PDB file of C-alpha atoms in Angstrom:
ATOM      1  CA  UNK A   1     113.046  72.173 109.782  1.00 49.00           C
ATOM      2  CA  UNK A   2     115.826  74.519 108.797  1.00 54.00           C
ATOM      3  CA  UNK A   3     116.480  77.541 111.038  1.00 55.00           C
ATOM      4  CA  UNK A   4     117.890  80.389 108.976  1.00 61.00           C
ATOM      5  CA  UNK A   5     119.324  82.696 111.632  1.00 63.00           C
ATOM      6  CA  UNK A   6     118.834  84.374 114.942  1.00 65.00           C
ATOM      7  CA  UNK A   7     118.614  88.041 115.891  1.00 62.00           C
ATOM      8  CA  UNK A   8     117.881  89.964 119.010  1.00 61.00           C
ATOM      9  CA  UNK A   9     114.923  92.259 119.443  1.00 61.00           C
ATOM     10  CA  UNK A  10     115.076  93.953 122.798  1.00 63.00           C
ATOM     11  CA  UNK A  11     116.087  91.445 125.456  1.00 60.00           C
ATOM     12  CA  UNK A  12     114.702  88.545 123.380  1.00 73.00           C
ATOM     13  CA  UNK A  13     115.743  86.527 120.261  1.00 84.00           C
ATOM     14  CA  UNK A  14     113.850  85.608 117.103  1.00 87.00           C
ATOM     15  CA  UNK A  15     114.615  82.891 114.598  1.00 92.00           C
ATOM     16  CA  UNK A  16     113.549  82.530 111.006  1.00 95.00           C
ATOM     17  CA  UNK A  17     112.392  78.992 110.258  1.00 95.00           C
ATOM     18  CA  UNK A  18     111.213  77.264 107.172  1.00 95.00           C
ATOM     19  CA  UNK A  19     107.483  76.401 106.901  1.00 96.00           C
ATOM     20  CA  UNK A  20     106.414  73.184 108.522  1.00 96.00           C
ATOM     21  CA  UNK A  21     103.074  71.443 108.682  1.00 96.00           C
ATOM     22  CA  UNK A  22     103.732  70.874 112.374  1.00 96.00           C
ATOM     23  CA  UNK A  23     102.784  74.549 113.040  1.00 96.00           C
ATOM     24  CA  UNK A  24      99.572  74.522 110.991  1.00 95.00           C
ATOM     25  CA  UNK A  25      97.289  75.926 113.693  1.00 96.00           C
ATOM     26  CA  UNK A  26      99.794  78.479 114.925  1.00 95.00           C
ATOM     27  CA  UNK A  27     100.388  79.773 111.362  1.00 94.00           C
ATOM     28  CA  UNK A  28      96.626  79.958 110.694  1.00 93.00           C
ATOM     29  CA  UNK A  29      96.086  81.939 113.885  1.00 94.00           C
ATOM     30  CA  UNK A  30      98.877  84.315 112.937  1.00 93.00           C
ATOM     31  CA  UNK A  31      97.572  84.750 109.399  1.00 92.00           C
ATOM     32  CA  UNK A  32      93.913  85.234 110.509  1.00 92.00           C
ATOM     33  CA  UNK A  33      94.952  87.887 112.972  1.00 92.00           C
ATOM     34  CA  UNK A  34      95.416  90.245 109.980  1.00 86.00           C
ATOM     35  CA  UNK A  35      91.713  90.176 109.264  1.00 86.00           C
ATOM     36  CA  UNK A  36      90.977  92.137 106.086  1.00 81.00           C
ATOM     37  CA  UNK A  37      94.441  93.679 105.995  1.00 82.00           C
ATOM     38  CA  UNK A  38      97.125  92.313 103.672  1.00 80.00           C
ATOM     39  CA  UNK A  39      99.354  89.814 105.396  1.00 80.00           C
ATOM     40  CA  UNK A  40     102.607  91.046 103.732  1.00 80.00           C
ATOM     41  CA  UNK A  41     105.413  88.541 103.629  1.00 77.00           C
ATOM     42  CA  UNK A  42     103.192  85.509 104.123  1.00 79.00           C
ATOM     43  CA  UNK A  43     103.802  84.380 100.559  1.00 74.00           C
ATOM     44  CA  UNK A  44     101.767  84.080  97.418  1.00 65.00           C
ATOM     45  CA  UNK A  45      98.469  83.064  98.773  1.00 67.00           C
ATOM     46  CA  UNK A  46      96.594  81.485  95.988  1.00 74.00           C
ATOM     47  CA  UNK A  47      94.992  79.240  98.575  1.00 77.00           C
ATOM     48  CA  UNK A  48      91.729  80.205 100.164  1.00 84.00           C
ATOM     49  CA  UNK A  49      91.401  80.388 103.914  1.00 86.00           C
ATOM     50  CA  UNK A  50      89.107  77.360 103.682  1.00 88.00           C
ATOM     51  CA  UNK A  51      91.814  75.315 101.946  1.00 90.00           C
ATOM     52  CA  UNK A  52      94.516  76.606 104.360  1.00 90.00           C
ATOM     53  CA  UNK A  53      92.330  75.603 107.245  1.00 92.00           C
ATOM     54  CA  UNK A  54      92.423  71.984 106.215  1.00 94.00           C
ATOM     55  CA  UNK A  55      95.436  69.771 107.005  1.00 95.00           C
ATOM     56  CA  UNK A  56      95.626  68.573 103.399  1.00 96.00           C
ATOM     57  CA  UNK A  57      95.401  72.069 101.911  1.00 94.00           C
ATOM     58  CA  UNK A  58      97.939  73.412 104.397  1.00 94.00           C
ATOM     59  CA  UNK A  59     100.354  70.627 103.592  1.00 96.00           C
ATOM     60  CA  UNK A  60      99.983  71.508  99.905  1.00 94.00           C
ATOM     61  CA  UNK A  61     100.706  75.131 100.694  1.00 94.00           C
ATOM     62  CA  UNK A  62     103.875  74.255 102.685  1.00 95.00           C
ATOM     63  CA  UNK A  63     105.149  71.753 100.115  1.00 95.00           C
ATOM     64  CA  UNK A  64     104.560  74.327  97.324  1.00 94.00           C
ATOM     65  CA  UNK A  65     106.252  77.167  99.147  1.00 94.00           C
ATOM     66  CA  UNK A  66     109.303  75.041 100.020  1.00 95.00           C
ATOM     67  CA  UNK A  67     109.613  73.970  96.311  1.00 96.00           C
ATOM     68  CA  UNK A  68     109.592  77.687  95.222  1.00 96.00           C
ATOM     69  CA  UNK A  69     112.969  78.126  96.954  1.00 96.00           C
ATOM     70  CA  UNK A  70     114.578  75.478  94.681  1.00 96.00           C
ATOM     71  CA  UNK A  71     116.008  77.099  91.510  1.00 95.00           C
ATOM     72  CA  UNK A  72     115.222  73.875  89.640  1.00 96.00           C
ATOM     73  CA  UNK A  73     111.460  74.335  90.244  1.00 97.00           C
ATOM     74  CA  UNK A  74     109.523  75.615  87.199  1.00 96.00           C
ATOM     75  CA  UNK A  75     107.536  78.558  88.494  1.00 95.00           C
ATOM     76  CA  UNK A  76     103.951  79.375  87.707  1.00 92.00           C
ATOM     77  CA  UNK A  77     103.381  82.305  85.323  1.00 91.00           C
ATOM     78  CA  UNK A  78     104.065  85.636  86.975  1.00 91.00           C
ATOM     79  CA  UNK A  79     105.961  84.221  90.070  1.00 93.00           C
ATOM     80  CA  UNK A  80     109.630  84.099  90.874  1.00 96.00           C
ATOM     81  CA  UNK A  81     111.672  81.804  93.098  1.00 97.00           C
ATOM     82  CA  UNK A  82     111.365  82.733  96.708  1.00 95.00           C
ATOM     83  CA  UNK A  83     112.213  81.525 100.113  1.00 96.00           C
ATOM     84  CA  UNK A  84     109.482  81.770 102.763  1.00 96.00           C
ATOM     85  CA  UNK A  85     110.375  81.926 106.437  1.00 96.00           C
ATOM     86  CA  UNK A  86     108.326  82.199 109.571  1.00 95.00           C
ATOM     87  CA  UNK A  87     109.383  84.404 112.463  1.00 95.00           C
ATOM     88  CA  UNK A  88     109.398  82.742 115.920  1.00 94.00           C
ATOM     89  CA  UNK A  89     110.622  83.826 119.277  1.00 89.00           C
ATOM     90  CA  UNK A  90     113.215  81.448 120.773  1.00 85.00           C
ATOM     91  CA  UNK A  91     111.305  81.651 124.135  1.00 85.00           C
ATOM     92  CA  UNK A  92     108.052  80.512 122.410  1.00 87.00           C
ATOM     93  CA  UNK A  93     109.105  78.672 119.287  1.00 86.00           C
ATOM     94  CA  UNK A  94     105.598  77.411 118.490  1.00 90.00           C
ATOM     95  CA  UNK A  95     104.168  80.902 118.268  1.00 92.00           C
ATOM     96  CA  UNK A  96     104.476  82.433 114.864  1.00 95.00           C
ATOM     97  CA  UNK A  97     105.074  86.166 115.177  1.00 95.00           C
ATOM     98  CA  UNK A  98     105.233  86.898 111.449  1.00 95.00           C
ATOM     99  CA  UNK A  99     106.556  85.848 108.135  1.00 95.00           C
ATOM    100  CA  UNK A 100     109.214  86.911 105.591  1.00 96.00           C
ATOM    101  CA  UNK A 101     109.336  86.191 101.852  1.00 96.00           C
ATOM    102  CA  UNK A 102     112.678  86.512 100.104  1.00 97.00           C
ATOM    103  CA  UNK A 103     112.333  86.755  96.299  1.00 97.00           C
ATOM    104  CA  UNK A 104     115.444  85.580  94.511  1.00 98.00           C
ATOM    105  CA  UNK A 105     114.850  87.804  91.497  1.00 97.00           C
ATOM    106  CA  UNK A 106     112.562  90.642  90.426  1.00 97.00           C
ATOM    107  CA  UNK A 107     109.933  90.620  87.732  1.00 95.00           C
ATOM    108  CA  UNK A 108     108.202  93.874  86.510  1.00 93.00           C
ATOM    109  CA  UNK A 109     105.617  93.788  89.310  1.00 91.00           C
ATOM    110  CA  UNK A 110     108.140  93.184  92.026  1.00 93.00           C
ATOM    111  CA  UNK A 111     110.372  95.930  90.666  1.00 92.00           C
ATOM    112  CA  UNK A 112     107.600  98.434  90.913  1.00 88.00           C
ATOM    113  CA  UNK A 113     105.874  97.368  94.122  1.00 87.00           C
ATOM    114  CA  UNK A 114     106.963  94.169  95.926  1.00 90.00           C
ATOM    115  CA  UNK A 115     110.738  94.101  96.033  1.00 96.00           C
ATOM    116  CA  UNK A 116     113.038  91.269  97.019  1.00 98.00           C
ATOM    117  CA  UNK A 117     111.775  91.075 100.627  1.00 97.00           C
ATOM    118  CA  UNK A 118     108.311  91.269 101.978  1.00 95.00           C
ATOM    119  CA  UNK A 119     107.627  90.872 105.674  1.00 95.00           C
ATOM    120  CA  UNK A 120     104.715  91.088 108.060  1.00 93.00           C
ATOM    121  CA  UNK A 121     104.332  90.905 111.856  1.00 94.00           C
ATOM    122  CA  UNK A 122     100.979  89.843 113.240  1.00 94.00           C
ATOM    123  CA  UNK A 123      99.164  92.761 114.895  1.00 92.00           C
ATOM    124  CA  UNK A 124      99.470  91.457 118.431  1.00 92.00           C
ATOM    125  CA  UNK A 125     103.310  91.207 118.075  1.00 91.00           C
ATOM    126  CA  UNK A 126     103.984  94.684 116.634  1.00 91.00           C
ATOM    127  CA  UNK A 127     105.949  97.566 118.129  1.00 90.00           C
ATOM    128  CA  UNK A 128     108.582  95.312 119.736  1.00 89.00           C
ATOM    129  CA  UNK A 129     111.407  95.394 117.071  1.00 91.00           C
ATOM    130  CA  UNK A 130     110.442  92.067 115.544  1.00 94.00           C
ATOM    131  CA  UNK A 131     110.141  93.499 112.006  1.00 95.00           C
ATOM    132  CA  UNK A 132     113.603  95.112 112.209  1.00 95.00           C
ATOM    133  CA  UNK A 133     115.168  91.862 113.579  1.00 94.00           C
ATOM    134  CA  UNK A 134     113.412  89.818 110.868  1.00 95.00           C
ATOM    135  CA  UNK A 135     114.461  92.113 108.043  1.00 97.00           C
ATOM    136  CA  UNK A 136     118.075  91.999 109.273  1.00 96.00           C
ATOM    137  CA  UNK A 137     117.879  88.186 109.124  1.00 96.00           C
ATOM    138  CA  UNK A 138     116.285  88.381 105.674  1.00 97.00           C
ATOM    139  CA  UNK A 139     119.272  90.508 104.444  1.00 97.00           C
ATOM    140  CA  UNK A 140     121.616  87.744 105.722  1.00 96.00           C
ATOM    141  CA  UNK A 141     119.623  85.199 103.743  1.00 96.00           C
ATOM    142  CA  UNK A 142     119.716  87.524 100.661  1.00 97.00           C
ATOM    143  CA  UNK A 143     123.469  87.605 100.885  1.00 96.00           C
ATOM    144  CA  UNK A 144     123.637  83.775 101.185  1.00 95.00           C
ATOM    145  CA  UNK A 145     121.793  83.365  97.869  1.00 96.00           C
ATOM    146  CA  UNK A 146     124.193  85.793  96.086  1.00 96.00           C
ATOM    147  CA  UNK A 147     122.297  89.048  96.081  1.00 97.00           C
ATOM    148  CA  UNK A 148     124.454  92.180  96.372  1.00 97.00           C
ATOM    149  CA  UNK A 149     121.577  94.572  96.931  1.00 97.00           C
ATOM    150  CA  UNK A 150     117.849  94.246  97.609  1.00 98.00           C
ATOM    151  CA  UNK A 151     114.768  96.197  96.945  1.00 98.00           C
ATOM    152  CA  UNK A 152     112.395  96.583  99.809  1.00 98.00           C
ATOM    153  CA  UNK A 153     109.101  98.487  99.449  1.00 96.00           C
ATOM    154  CA  UNK A 154     106.285  99.645 101.732  1.00 95.00           C
ATOM    155  CA  UNK A 155     103.100 101.617 101.337  1.00 93.00           C
ATOM    156  CA  UNK A 156     103.614 105.361 101.473  1.00 95.00           C
ATOM    157  CA  UNK A 157     101.382 105.641 104.519  1.00 94.00           C
ATOM    158  CA  UNK A 158     103.205 102.840 106.463  1.00 93.00           C
ATOM    159  CA  UNK A 159     105.518 104.942 108.576  1.00 95.00           C
ATOM    160  CA  UNK A 160     106.516 102.025 110.888  1.00 94.00           C
ATOM    161  CA  UNK A 161     107.719  99.935 107.919  1.00 95.00           C
ATOM    162  CA  UNK A 162     109.567 102.830 106.325  1.00 97.00           C
ATOM    163  CA  UNK A 163     111.446 103.292 109.614  1.00 97.00           C
ATOM    164  CA  UNK A 164     112.160  99.591 109.841  1.00 97.00           C
ATOM    165  CA  UNK A 165     113.629  99.617 106.232  1.00 98.00           C
ATOM    166  CA  UNK A 166     115.724 102.734 107.032  1.00 98.00           C
ATOM    167  CA  UNK A 167     117.019 101.198 110.288  1.00 96.00           C
ATOM    168  CA  UNK A 168     118.257  98.284 108.171  1.00 97.00           C
ATOM    169  CA  UNK A 169     120.159 100.536 105.749  1.00 97.00           C
ATOM    170  CA  UNK A 170     117.405 101.250 103.186  1.00 98.00           C
ATOM    171  CA  UNK A 171     117.963 104.302 101.006  1.00 98.00           C
ATOM    172  CA  UNK A 172     114.864 105.714  99.409  1.00 97.00           C
ATOM    173  CA  UNK A 173     115.062 105.635  95.652  1.00 96.00           C
ATOM    174  CA  UNK A 174     111.593 107.056  94.811  1.00 95.00           C
ATOM    175  CA  UNK A 175     107.859 106.750  95.336  1.00 95.00           C
ATOM    176  CA  UNK A 176     105.834 105.051  92.654  1.00 92.00           C
ATOM    177  CA  UNK A 177     102.125 105.259  93.105  1.00 91.00           C
ATOM    178  CA  UNK A 178     101.509 104.171  96.664  1.00 92.00           C
ATOM    179  CA  UNK A 179     104.809 102.411  97.151  1.00 93.00           C
ATOM    180  CA  UNK A 180     108.060 103.782  98.757  1.00 96.00           C
ATOM    181  CA  UNK A 181     111.004 101.975  97.074  1.00 97.00           C
ATOM    182  CA  UNK A 182     114.241 101.403  99.101  1.00 98.00           C
ATOM    183  CA  UNK A 183     117.453  99.835  98.087  1.00 98.00           C
ATOM    184  CA  UNK A 184     119.698  98.142 100.688  1.00 98.00           C
ATOM    185  CA  UNK A 185     123.304  97.413  99.680  1.00 97.00           C
ATOM    186  CA  UNK A 186     124.602  94.081 101.069  1.00 96.00           C
ATOM    187  CA  UNK A 187     128.286  94.180 100.191  1.00 78.00           C
TER     188      UNK A 187
END
């Protein structure tokens, strides 16, 4: 399992890790905690909860998501290459606090709404600085794949996410529909 980077949040440290089948139940608990809300940053979920609940279905999800980071992979229609990371606390590395998806390029949809980086923190782990630390690590990963600036978006009514993006250097370009669009320069 590749560890992408470490960042402090308060007195603690988080790490971004690549998905692994070893954390199936922990990931599922994190994902299900969102309930009916969108689990931003958890990746393109074309898998049903029923399939993700099975070890075989989850292994398919992890294998597929890991392959999407490889530029040689031929992507399904409408998707772009992306690297998926899970957010864990170094003090409790088997507890998934959230997820971050780094899209390597933008298609028309991502340019309007999704951006290069999507992230989500499970509801029980919010308001601790985890999203800010995870986004900072995502920006380091974006630099490592050669991006010079990234688009990060959030819903217009998501004040906490807007503040997170701004703390990480985001400059508001505009609002399109229900999405606030921020660019972050990496150079």
